[in-house]
mmCIF file of C-alpha atoms and ligand atoms in Angstrom:
data_model
loop_
_atom_site.group_PDB
_atom_site.id
_atom_site.type_symbol
_atom_site.label_atom_id
_atom_site.label_comp_id
_atom_site.label_asym_id
_atom_site.label_seq_id
_atom_site.Cartn_x
_atom_site.Cartn_y
_atom_site.Cartn_z
ATOM 1 C CA UNK A 206 0.290 -111.591 -11.524
ATOM 2 C CA UNK A 207 3.395 -109.233 -11.628
ATOM 3 C CA UNK A 208 5.618 -109.336 -8.759
ATOM 4 C CA UNK A 209 4.820 -105.677 -7.685
ATOM 5 C CA UNK A 210 0.869 -106.597 -8.315
ATOM 6 C CA UNK A 211 1.324 -109.388 -5.871
ATOM 7 C CA UNK A 212 3.296 -107.458 -3.302
ATOM 8 C CA UNK A 213 1.070 -104.667 -3.307
ATOM 9 C CA UNK A 214 -1.905 -107.178 -2.721
ATOM 10 C CA UNK A 215 -0.199 -108.645 0.219
ATOM 11 C CA UNK A 216 0.185 -105.194 1.584
ATOM 12 C CA UNK A 217 -3.003 -104.507 1.005
ATOM 13 C CA UNK A 218 -4.594 -107.307 2.942
ATOM 14 C CA UNK A 219 -2.132 -106.835 5.643
ATOM 15 C CA UNK A 220 -3.311 -103.803 6.279
ATOM 16 C CA UNK A 221 -7.396 -104.340 5.646
ATOM 17 C CA UNK A 222 -6.740 -107.191 8.201
ATOM 18 C CA UNK A 223 -4.948 -105.061 10.948
ATOM 19 C CA UNK A 224 -7.409 -102.440 10.542
ATOM 20 C CA UNK A 225 -9.875 -104.730 11.337
ATOM 21 C CA UNK A 226 -8.020 -106.373 14.190
ATOM 22 C CA UNK A 227 -7.695 -102.894 15.814
ATOM 23 C CA UNK A 228 -8.140 -103.294 19.815
ATOM 24 C CA UNK A 229 -8.785 -101.370 22.600
ATOM 25 C CA UNK A 230 -6.194 -101.158 25.744
ATOM 26 C CA UNK A 231 -7.904 -99.690 28.471
ATOM 27 C CA UNK A 232 -5.489 -97.845 31.008
ATOM 28 C CA UNK A 233 -2.469 -97.349 28.223
ATOM 29 C CA UNK A 234 -1.574 -94.392 26.556
ATOM 30 C CA UNK A 235 -4.001 -93.985 23.567
ATOM 31 C CA UNK A 236 -2.002 -92.000 20.533
ATOM 32 C CA UNK A 237 -4.202 -89.568 18.193
ATOM 33 C CA UNK A 238 -3.002 -89.472 14.606
ATOM 34 C CA UNK A 239 -0.117 -86.988 15.362
ATOM 35 C CA UNK A 240 1.202 -89.386 17.862
ATOM 36 C CA UNK A 241 -0.251 -87.460 21.069
ATOM 37 C CA UNK A 242 -2.218 -89.146 24.019
ATOM 38 C CA UNK A 243 -5.862 -88.322 23.705
ATOM 39 C CA UNK A 244 -6.676 -85.259 25.485
ATOM 40 C CA UNK A 245 -10.513 -85.665 26.105
ATOM 41 C CA UNK A 246 -11.477 -86.601 29.582
ATOM 42 C CA UNK A 247 -14.748 -86.651 31.121
ATOM 43 C CA UNK A 248 -16.095 -86.823 27.951
ATOM 44 C CA UNK A 249 -18.728 -88.510 25.555
ATOM 45 C CA UNK A 250 -19.174 -89.180 21.960
ATOM 46 C CA UNK A 251 -21.885 -88.133 19.310
ATOM 47 C CA UNK A 252 -22.256 -90.884 16.335
ATOM 48 C CA UNK A 253 -22.970 -88.520 13.166
ATOM 49 C CA UNK A 254 -22.780 -89.212 9.788
ATOM 50 C CA UNK A 255 -20.839 -92.510 9.821
ATOM 51 C CA UNK A 256 -18.090 -91.087 11.978
ATOM 52 C CA UNK A 257 -17.730 -91.182 15.904
ATOM 53 C CA UNK A 258 -16.930 -87.776 17.508
ATOM 54 C CA UNK A 259 -15.520 -87.662 20.912
ATOM 55 C CA UNK A 260 -15.901 -84.704 23.018
ATOM 56 C CA UNK A 261 -13.934 -84.185 26.088
ATOM 57 C CA UNK A 262 -12.135 -81.962 28.808
ATOM 58 C CA UNK A 263 -8.828 -80.993 27.505
ATOM 59 C CA UNK A 264 -6.654 -81.276 30.589
ATOM 60 C CA UNK A 265 -2.946 -79.740 31.001
ATOM 61 C CA UNK A 266 -0.420 -80.550 33.276
ATOM 62 C CA UNK A 267 0.195 -80.753 36.614
ATOM 63 C CA UNK A 268 -2.720 -80.316 39.224
ATOM 64 C CA UNK A 269 -3.750 -76.893 38.013
ATOM 65 C CA UNK A 270 -4.452 -78.990 34.857
ATOM 66 C CA UNK A 271 -7.824 -79.909 35.970
ATOM 67 C CA UNK A 272 -9.142 -76.293 35.744
ATOM 68 C CA UNK A 273 -9.814 -75.330 32.209
ATOM 69 C CA UNK A 274 -7.132 -73.778 30.243
ATOM 70 C CA UNK A 275 -7.973 -74.678 26.657
ATOM 71 C CA UNK A 276 -11.262 -75.996 26.152
ATOM 72 C CA UNK A 277 -13.197 -78.963 24.660
ATOM 73 C CA UNK A 278 -11.205 -81.066 22.562
ATOM 74 C CA UNK A 279 -12.737 -83.100 19.847
ATOM 75 C CA UNK A 280 -11.485 -86.090 17.923
ATOM 76 C CA UNK A 281 -13.186 -88.309 15.207
ATOM 77 C CA UNK A 282 -12.816 -92.046 14.259
ATOM 78 C CA UNK A 283 -14.600 -94.662 12.145
ATOM 79 C CA UNK A 284 -13.743 -97.666 14.083
ATOM 80 C CA UNK A 285 -12.958 -96.235 17.392
ATOM 81 C CA UNK A 286 -9.601 -96.939 17.399
ATOM 82 C CA UNK A 287 -7.875 -94.698 15.218
ATOM 83 C CA UNK A 288 -8.570 -91.222 16.329
ATOM 84 C CA UNK A 289 -8.096 -87.795 14.481
ATOM 85 C CA UNK A 290 -7.206 -84.699 16.116
ATOM 86 C CA UNK A 291 -10.001 -82.318 15.353
ATOM 87 C CA UNK A 292 -8.944 -79.566 17.242
ATOM 88 C CA UNK A 293 -10.619 -77.494 20.103
ATOM 89 C CA UNK A 294 -14.037 -77.436 19.583
ATOM 90 C CA UNK A 295 -14.987 -74.745 22.418
ATOM 91 C CA UNK A 296 -12.069 -72.510 23.818
ATOM 92 C CA UNK A 297 -12.063 -71.152 26.975
ATOM 93 C CA UNK A 298 -12.133 -67.070 26.717
ATOM 94 C CA UNK A 299 -8.412 -65.925 27.280
ATOM 95 C CA UNK A 300 -9.093 -61.859 27.215
ATOM 96 C CA UNK A 301 -11.972 -61.386 29.560
ATOM 97 C CA UNK A 302 -11.302 -62.759 33.128
ATOM 98 C CA UNK A 303 -14.714 -61.587 34.007
ATOM 99 C CA UNK A 304 -16.228 -64.327 31.219
ATOM 100 C CA UNK A 305 -18.244 -67.236 32.664
ATOM 101 C CA UNK A 306 -15.645 -69.428 30.604
ATOM 102 C CA UNK A 307 -12.527 -67.361 31.508
ATOM 103 C CA UNK A 308 -9.364 -69.639 31.547
ATOM 104 C CA UNK A 309 -8.946 -71.135 34.954
ATOM 105 C CA UNK A 310 -12.513 -71.740 35.116
ATOM 106 C CA UNK A 311 -13.491 -75.376 35.782
ATOM 107 C CA UNK A 312 -15.431 -76.916 32.673
ATOM 108 C CA UNK A 313 -16.242 -80.693 33.051
ATOM 109 C CA UNK A 314 -17.815 -83.594 31.487
ATOM 110 C CA UNK A 315 -18.957 -82.011 28.081
ATOM 111 C CA UNK A 316 -21.595 -83.981 26.210
ATOM 112 C CA UNK A 317 -22.794 -82.971 22.332
ATOM 113 C CA UNK A 318 -26.139 -83.656 20.861
ATOM 114 C CA UNK A 319 -27.404 -83.042 17.244
ATOM 115 C CA UNK A 320 -30.882 -81.366 17.036
ATOM 116 C CA UNK A 321 -32.437 -82.442 13.700
ATOM 117 C CA UNK A 322 -34.830 -79.740 13.937
ATOM 118 C CA UNK A 323 -32.604 -76.600 14.251
ATOM 119 C CA UNK A 324 -29.903 -78.743 12.439
ATOM 120 C CA UNK A 325 -27.376 -77.689 15.147
ATOM 121 C CA UNK A 326 -25.049 -79.206 17.481
ATOM 122 C CA UNK A 327 -25.263 -78.257 21.164
ATOM 123 C CA UNK A 328 -22.894 -78.847 23.898
ATOM 124 C CA UNK A 329 -23.571 -79.012 27.654
ATOM 125 C CA UNK A 330 -21.278 -79.086 30.427
ATOM 126 C CA UNK A 331 -20.651 -78.652 33.939
ATOM 127 C CA UNK A 332 -19.075 -74.936 34.741
ATOM 128 C CA UNK A 333 -17.617 -73.736 37.860
ATOM 129 C CA UNK A 334 -16.867 -70.094 37.895
ATOM 130 C CA UNK A 335 -13.324 -69.105 38.180
ATOM 131 C CA UNK A 336 -11.974 -68.635 41.764
ATOM 132 C CA UNK A 337 -15.163 -70.224 43.375
ATOM 133 C CA UNK A 338 -14.353 -73.697 44.021
ATOM 134 C CA UNK A 339 -17.033 -75.790 43.346
ATOM 135 C CA UNK A 340 -20.068 -73.471 44.716
ATOM 136 C CA UNK A 341 -21.428 -71.807 41.423
ATOM 137 C CA UNK A 342 -22.646 -75.577 40.362
ATOM 138 C CA UNK A 343 -23.794 -74.264 37.066
ATOM 139 C CA UNK A 344 -24.699 -75.809 33.506
ATOM 140 C CA UNK A 345 -22.929 -74.324 30.311
ATOM 141 C CA UNK A 346 -24.439 -74.487 26.706
ATOM 142 C CA UNK A 347 -22.819 -73.894 23.622
ATOM 143 C CA UNK A 348 -23.629 -74.432 19.968
ATOM 144 C CA UNK A 349 -22.077 -75.132 16.637
ATOM 145 C CA UNK A 350 -23.482 -75.390 12.794
ATOM 146 C CA UNK A 351 -20.560 -77.988 12.180
ATOM 147 C CA UNK A 352 -19.968 -81.076 14.058
ATOM 148 C CA UNK A 353 -16.561 -80.432 15.224
ATOM 149 C CA UNK A 354 -16.962 -76.408 16.153
ATOM 150 C CA UNK A 355 -16.032 -73.922 16.564
ATOM 151 C CA UNK A 356 -19.001 -74.122 18.980
ATOM 152 C CA UNK A 357 -19.954 -70.330 20.590
ATOM 153 C CA UNK A 358 -20.746 -70.225 24.029
ATOM 154 C CA UNK A 359 -24.393 -69.131 24.493
ATOM 155 C CA UNK A 360 -25.060 -69.068 28.396
ATOM 156 C CA UNK A 361 -24.440 -70.717 32.061
ATOM 157 C CA UNK A 362 -27.197 -70.890 34.658
ATOM 158 C CA UNK A 363 -28.523 -73.234 37.171
ATOM 159 C CA UNK A 364 -31.293 -75.439 35.750
ATOM 160 C CA UNK A 365 -34.697 -75.628 36.293
ATOM 161 C CA UNK A 366 -35.422 -72.186 38.189
ATOM 162 C CA UNK A 367 -38.990 -71.579 39.121
ATOM 163 C CA UNK A 368 -40.261 -75.055 38.599
ATOM 164 C CA UNK A 369 -41.073 -77.617 40.856
ATOM 165 C CA UNK A 370 -39.987 -81.547 39.871
ATOM 166 C CA UNK A 371 -42.850 -84.132 39.251
ATOM 167 C CA UNK A 372 -42.207 -85.628 42.110
ATOM 168 C CA UNK A 373 -42.278 -82.479 44.538
ATOM 169 C CA UNK A 374 -42.529 -83.142 47.970
ATOM 170 C CA UNK A 375 -44.630 -81.292 50.494
ATOM 171 C CA UNK A 376 -41.441 -80.191 52.673
ATOM 172 C CA UNK A 377 -40.179 -78.558 49.312
ATOM 173 C CA UNK A 378 -42.761 -75.894 49.090
ATOM 174 C CA UNK A 379 -42.646 -74.824 52.951
ATOM 175 C CA UNK A 380 -40.208 -72.096 54.090
ATOM 176 C CA UNK A 381 -37.053 -73.041 54.014
ATOM 177 C CA UNK A 382 -35.547 -73.730 57.211
ATOM 178 C CA UNK A 383 -32.638 -72.218 58.499
ATOM 179 C CA UNK A 384 -30.521 -75.423 58.571
ATOM 180 C CA UNK A 385 -30.192 -75.165 54.579
ATOM 181 C CA UNK A 386 -29.663 -71.119 54.148
ATOM 182 C CA UNK A 387 -25.729 -71.752 54.842
ATOM 183 C CA UNK A 388 -23.346 -73.482 52.621
ATOM 184 C CA UNK A 389 -22.531 -77.100 52.687
ATOM 185 C CA UNK A 390 -19.147 -78.418 51.768
ATOM 186 C CA UNK A 391 -21.198 -80.460 48.485
ATOM 187 C CA UNK A 392 -19.605 -83.839 49.222
ATOM 188 C CA UNK A 393 -21.302 -86.690 50.955
ATOM 189 C CA UNK A 394 -22.387 -86.535 54.550
ATOM 190 C CA UNK A 395 -22.529 -82.700 54.158
ATOM 191 C CA UNK A 396 -26.209 -81.956 54.978
ATOM 192 C CA UNK A 397 -27.583 -81.798 58.551
ATOM 193 C CA UNK A 398 -30.168 -84.438 57.757
ATOM 194 C CA UNK A 399 -31.543 -86.681 54.689
ATOM 195 C CA UNK A 400 -32.258 -84.517 51.757
ATOM 196 C CA UNK A 401 -35.873 -85.261 51.498
ATOM 197 C CA UNK A 402 -36.178 -83.692 54.923
ATOM 198 C CA UNK A 403 -33.907 -80.416 54.507
ATOM 199 C CA UNK A 404 -35.295 -78.280 51.756
ATOM 200 C CA UNK A 405 -32.578 -77.611 49.227
ATOM 201 C CA UNK A 406 -35.009 -77.674 46.674
ATOM 202 C CA UNK A 407 -36.807 -74.910 48.091
ATOM 203 C CA UNK A 408 -33.820 -73.105 48.885
ATOM 204 C CA UNK A 409 -32.659 -72.942 45.231
ATOM 205 C CA UNK A 410 -36.299 -72.802 43.630
ATOM 206 C CA UNK A 411 -35.892 -69.224 42.809
ATOM 207 C CA UNK A 412 -32.199 -68.899 41.574
ATOM 208 C CA UNK A 413 -32.107 -72.769 39.848
ATOM 209 C CA UNK A 414 -31.106 -76.132 40.941
ATOM 210 C CA UNK A 415 -27.369 -76.830 41.639
ATOM 211 C CA UNK A 416 -25.949 -79.186 38.833
ATOM 212 C CA UNK A 417 -22.690 -80.654 38.809
ATOM 213 C CA UNK A 418 -21.420 -83.787 37.196
ATOM 214 C CA UNK A 419 -23.917 -84.239 34.264
ATOM 215 C CA UNK A 420 -24.688 -85.944 30.981
ATOM 216 C CA UNK A 421 -27.274 -85.754 28.076
ATOM 217 C CA UNK A 422 -29.440 -88.575 27.003
ATOM 218 C CA UNK A 423 -31.375 -88.681 23.598
ATOM 219 C CA UNK A 424 -34.382 -91.311 23.601
ATOM 220 C CA UNK A 425 -35.780 -92.782 20.321
ATOM 221 C CA UNK A 426 -38.467 -90.274 19.878
ATOM 222 C CA UNK A 427 -35.940 -87.154 19.972
ATOM 223 C CA UNK A 428 -36.786 -86.152 23.268
ATOM 224 C CA UNK A 429 -33.259 -85.190 25.296
ATOM 225 C CA UNK A 430 -32.676 -85.343 28.510
ATOM 226 C CA UNK A 431 -30.336 -83.454 31.249
ATOM 227 C CA UNK A 432 -29.049 -85.712 34.156
ATOM 228 C CA UNK A 433 -27.365 -83.663 36.647
ATOM 229 C CA UNK A 434 -25.861 -84.294 40.523
ATOM 230 C CA UNK A 435 -28.171 -81.610 42.480
ATOM 231 C CA UNK A 436 -28.915 -80.588 45.712
ATOM 232 C CA UNK A 437 -25.342 -80.566 47.177
ATOM 233 C CA UNK A 438 -24.550 -83.823 45.174
ATOM 234 C CA UNK A 439 -27.096 -85.744 47.184
ATOM 235 C CA UNK A 440 -29.839 -86.212 44.577
ATOM 236 C CA UNK A 441 -29.977 -86.807 40.715
ATOM 237 C CA UNK A 442 -32.315 -84.710 38.538
ATOM 238 C CA UNK A 443 -33.472 -86.194 35.169
ATOM 239 C CA UNK A 444 -34.739 -83.126 33.179
ATOM 240 C CA UNK A 445 -36.385 -83.095 29.877
ATOM 241 C CA UNK A 446 -34.690 -80.698 27.610
ATOM 242 C CA UNK A 447 -36.792 -77.771 25.433
ATOM 243 C CA UNK A 448 -37.230 -78.942 21.663
ATOM 244 C CA UNK A 449 -34.094 -77.326 20.658
ATOM 245 C CA UNK A 450 -32.104 -78.897 23.121
ATOM 246 C CA UNK A 451 -31.016 -75.195 24.588
ATOM 247 C CA UNK A 452 -32.566 -75.448 27.594
ATOM 248 C CA UNK A 453 -34.272 -77.551 30.694
ATOM 249 C CA UNK A 454 -37.909 -77.520 30.116
ATOM 250 C CA UNK A 455 -39.021 -77.342 33.867
ATOM 251 C CA UNK A 456 -40.042 -80.887 33.208
ATOM 252 C CA UNK A 457 -37.958 -82.994 35.781
ATOM 253 C CA UNK A 458 -37.720 -85.194 38.691
ATOM 254 C CA UNK A 459 -35.587 -86.183 41.626
ATOM 255 C CA UNK A 460 -33.861 -89.333 41.586
ATOM 256 C CA UNK A 461 -31.538 -91.434 44.051
ATOM 257 C CA UNK A 462 -32.191 -89.234 46.948
ATOM 258 C CA UNK A 463 -29.610 -89.518 49.561
ATOM 259 C CA UNK A 464 -27.519 -91.279 47.445
ATOM 260 C CA UNK A 465 -24.857 -88.676 46.340
ATOM 261 C CA UNK A 466 -24.927 -90.454 42.546
ATOM 262 C CA UNK A 467 -21.862 -88.850 40.167
ATOM 263 C CA UNK A 468 -20.854 -89.660 37.124
ATOM 264 C CA UNK A 469 -24.325 -90.697 35.471
ATOM 265 C CA UNK A 470 -24.341 -92.338 32.068
ATOM 266 C CA UNK A 471 -27.980 -93.268 30.951
ATOM 267 C CA UNK A 472 -28.375 -95.778 28.011
ATOM 268 C CA UNK A 473 -31.395 -97.944 26.399
ATOM 269 C CA UNK A 474 -31.683 -101.283 25.897
ATOM 270 C CA UNK A 475 -34.894 -103.458 25.124
ATOM 271 C CA UNK A 476 -36.947 -100.597 26.067
ATOM 272 C CA UNK A 477 -35.803 -100.321 29.375
ATOM 273 C CA UNK A 478 -33.666 -97.465 30.655
ATOM 274 C CA UNK A 479 -30.431 -98.398 32.332
ATOM 275 C CA UNK A 480 -28.248 -95.621 34.552
ATOM 276 C CA UNK A 481 -24.164 -96.388 35.436
ATOM 277 C CA UNK A 482 -23.057 -93.951 38.129
ATOM 278 C CA UNK A 483 -20.383 -93.522 40.828
ATOM 279 C CA UNK A 484 -20.569 -92.601 44.513
ATOM 280 C CA UNK A 485 -18.977 -89.219 45.334
ATOM 281 C CA UNK A 486 -15.250 -89.579 46.156
ATOM 282 C CA UNK A 487 -13.837 -86.791 43.924
ATOM 283 C CA UNK A 488 -11.095 -87.873 41.813
ATOM 284 C CA UNK A 489 -10.542 -91.317 43.811
ATOM 285 C CA UNK A 490 -12.332 -94.217 42.060
ATOM 286 C CA UNK A 491 -15.066 -96.054 44.074
ATOM 287 C CA UNK A 492 -17.774 -98.806 43.278
ATOM 288 C CA UNK A 493 -20.225 -97.933 40.301
ATOM 289 C CA UNK A 494 -23.914 -97.991 40.575
ATOM 290 C CA UNK A 495 -26.221 -99.713 38.246
ATOM 291 C CA UNK A 496 -29.962 -98.882 38.190
ATOM 292 C CA UNK A 497 -32.974 -99.104 35.659
ATOM 293 C CA UNK A 498 -36.194 -97.970 35.148
ATOM 294 C CA UNK A 499 -39.342 -98.383 32.520
ATOM 295 C CA UNK A 500 -39.086 -94.933 31.905
ATOM 296 C CA UNK A 501 -36.680 -92.094 31.775
ATOM 297 C CA UNK A 502 -38.490 -90.336 34.709
ATOM 298 C CA UNK A 503 -38.516 -93.764 36.944
ATOM 299 C CA UNK A 504 -39.217 -95.563 39.365
ATOM 300 C CA UNK A 505 -35.713 -95.996 39.378
ATOM 301 C CA UNK A 506 -33.991 -99.204 41.102
ATOM 302 C CA UNK A 507 -30.829 -99.722 41.962
ATOM 303 C CA UNK A 508 -29.433 -103.136 40.858
ATOM 304 C CA UNK A 509 -25.830 -102.801 42.784
ATOM 305 C CA UNK A 510 -22.353 -103.086 41.317
ATOM 306 C CA UNK A 511 -22.440 -103.862 37.534
ATOM 307 C CA UNK A 512 -18.467 -104.479 37.654
ATOM 308 C CA UNK A 513 -17.485 -108.265 38.715
ATOM 309 C CA UNK A 514 -13.784 -109.686 39.446
ATOM 310 C CA UNK A 515 -10.601 -107.848 40.606
ATOM 311 C CA UNK A 516 -11.098 -104.223 41.393
ATOM 312 C CA UNK A 517 -14.658 -104.337 41.057
ATOM 313 C CA UNK A 518 -15.110 -102.366 43.859
ATOM 314 C CA UNK A 519 -13.054 -99.389 42.671
ATOM 315 C CA UNK A 520 -15.022 -99.997 39.125
ATOM 316 C CA UNK A 521 -11.204 -101.146 37.352
ATOM 317 C CA UNK A 522 -10.066 -97.670 38.956
ATOM 318 C CA UNK A 523 -12.451 -95.616 36.659
ATOM 319 C CA UNK A 524 -15.232 -93.265 37.085
ATOM 320 C CA UNK A 525 -18.001 -93.645 34.537
ATOM 321 C CA UNK A 526 -18.464 -90.814 31.953
ATOM 322 C CA UNK A 527 -20.614 -92.458 28.947
ATOM 323 C CA UNK A 528 -22.193 -95.065 27.726
ATOM 324 C CA UNK A 529 -21.916 -95.374 24.034
ATOM 325 C CA UNK A 530 -24.329 -97.560 21.732
ATOM 326 C CA UNK A 531 -22.050 -99.023 19.092
ATOM 327 C CA UNK A 532 -23.718 -98.452 15.795
ATOM 328 C CA UNK A 533 -24.740 -101.181 13.608
ATOM 329 C CA UNK A 534 -24.860 -103.561 16.165
ATOM 330 C CA UNK A 535 -27.653 -104.969 18.546
ATOM 331 C CA UNK A 536 -27.077 -104.695 21.884
ATOM 332 C CA UNK A 537 -23.740 -103.456 21.878
ATOM 333 C CA UNK A 538 -23.084 -100.751 24.158
ATOM 334 C CA UNK A 539 -19.227 -99.444 25.511
ATOM 335 C CA UNK A 540 -18.662 -98.303 28.995
ATOM 336 C CA UNK A 541 -16.585 -95.293 28.923
ATOM 337 C CA UNK A 542 -14.580 -94.117 32.125
ATOM 338 C CA UNK A 543 -11.936 -91.911 33.439
ATOM 339 C CA UNK A 544 -9.009 -93.182 35.346
ATOM 340 C CA UNK A 545 -8.008 -89.488 36.821
ATOM 341 C CA UNK A 546 -4.626 -88.563 37.606
ATOM 342 C CA UNK A 547 -5.459 -85.402 39.776
ATOM 343 C CA UNK A 548 -1.840 -84.754 39.941
ATOM 344 C CA UNK A 549 -0.892 -84.273 36.569
ATOM 345 C CA UNK A 550 -4.165 -84.088 35.171
ATOM 346 C CA UNK A 551 -3.173 -84.502 31.522
ATOM 347 C CA UNK A 552 -1.948 -88.016 32.318
ATOM 348 C CA UNK A 553 -5.340 -89.209 32.973
ATOM 349 C CA UNK A 554 -6.432 -92.654 30.871
ATOM 350 C CA UNK A 555 -9.592 -93.987 29.684
ATOM 351 C CA UNK A 556 -11.154 -97.203 30.753
ATOM 352 C CA UNK A 557 -13.496 -98.705 27.953
ATOM 353 C CA UNK A 558 -15.148 -101.901 28.356
ATOM 354 C CA UNK A 559 -17.887 -103.801 26.427
ATOM 355 C CA UNK A 560 -21.056 -103.894 28.206
ATOM 356 C CA UNK A 561 -22.314 -107.562 28.404
ATOM 357 C CA UNK A 562 -25.905 -108.798 29.552
ATOM 358 C CA UNK A 563 -26.320 -111.660 32.219
ATOM 359 C CA UNK A 564 -28.748 -114.666 31.739
ATOM 360 C CA UNK A 565 -31.252 -112.334 33.445
ATOM 361 C CA UNK A 566 -30.345 -109.515 31.115
ATOM 362 C CA UNK A 567 -28.645 -107.706 33.636
ATOM 363 C CA UNK A 568 -25.734 -105.673 32.101
ATOM 364 C CA UNK A 569 -22.340 -106.477 33.690
ATOM 365 C CA UNK A 570 -18.881 -105.003 33.328
ATOM 366 C CA UNK A 571 -15.688 -107.238 33.384
ATOM 367 C CA UNK A 572 -11.825 -106.120 32.847
ATOM 368 C CA UNK A 573 -10.082 -107.196 29.634
ATOM 369 C CA UNK A 574 -6.570 -105.941 28.850
ATOM 370 C CA UNK A 575 -7.461 -106.145 25.210
ATOM 371 C CA UNK A 576 -10.767 -106.590 23.372
ATOM 372 C CA UNK A 577 -12.406 -105.719 19.600
ATOM 373 C CA UNK A 578 -15.631 -105.051 18.652
ATOM 374 C CA UNK A 579 -16.002 -108.603 17.932
ATOM 375 C CA UNK A 580 -16.756 -109.473 21.048
ATOM 376 C CA UNK A 581 -20.213 -107.949 20.723
ATOM 377 C CA UNK A 582 -21.255 -110.955 18.141
ATOM 378 C CA UNK A 583 -22.063 -113.303 20.818
ATOM 379 C CA UNK A 584 -24.135 -111.096 22.644
HETATM 380 C C1 GAL B 649 -15.737 -86.154 40.896
HETATM 381 C C2 GAL B 649 -16.193 -85.583 39.584
HETATM 382 C C3 GAL B 649 -15.450 -85.026 38.490
HETATM 383 C C4 GAL B 649 -14.613 -83.779 38.900
HETATM 384 C C5 GAL B 649 -14.075 -83.899 40.536
HETATM 385 C C6 GAL B 649 -13.220 -83.169 41.179
HETATM 386 O O1 GAL B 649 -16.421 -86.418 41.741
HETATM 387 O O2 GAL B 649 -16.912 -86.702 38.948
HETATM 388 O O3 GAL B 649 -16.138 -84.518 37.402
HETATM 389 O O4 GAL B 649 -15.805 -82.838 39.349
HETATM 390 O O5 GAL B 649 -14.918 -84.748 41.219
HETATM 391 O O6 GAL B 649 -13.081 -83.360 42.384
#
């Protein structure tokens, strides 16, 4: 072999080995192809045509950086380690202060799914109108023909207006008590009583249910679900989408009433449905919760904190945002969480850990400084 051929073969071998050995180091700065820390917080990943597309909140500097001044950022990768900046998939509106997604609004936890019927990519996110704190509690929907965008904002709304959930209680159909007419602070302990005894659902029946932290889940049969923190954050709603994924269908359940579940992330493993979520403590981390159910609509049963080891009670200083099924591997899922840095939002870090299953088949999370996809071989 000519010397230069030998050298280039060695270089090639070295590059392909190091490509295979790419690892994930949670909590560190993650550089994109331009050498800039990835800016896709509260995000989720869509696998499409052999590529992972990561969508998340583009944060900016300082505390104000938690509001939306830019939009939803998209990155692409084949191996989940090398991320290419694909630009802003959905931009906030800069020249119209009255627009629902005007700059300075709150646009959180964007998630994108693909509808094979309409051949459109559909983005859902939590929207708070500018200057109204977290009172609006709305859902936003945007659409695109291309996976990386540009997504076009379609509308924002409060879900399931005029529909009772499948597990509605008698109390919800009673006249609204004066207790729930006023505003609450939207956090834990804000309600005058248990949410099953104060009629928040009835209060919001006509104008639609409150929707803050949110996620989407697409089942094997193509049915998609919107999972959102509702009723002043006290109760989670799990809501089937219409076939075109553009709206909530009115077919939904209330779950985990009075548990103040936030940051919901659903996945399916061996025919069972799992949910990882958090408690409701703003940007401060808390202990994650795991639950499982035989069907999307329940009954849901809590299984406790899935984290073990040091800082398990703080979910390793993170809050869930998505569970990513690794393509081409059986039983391989990645927990994606955010380590928020509210004083300088753009510096937030990503905590990604493999979800393992114990001998009883129950998912758990353990801290790993550095890991690669090969951890899934022994699952
Ligand atoms: C968290 C929520 C985040 C963001 C934050 C604002 O509880 O999960 O998405 O809304 O509160 O304080």
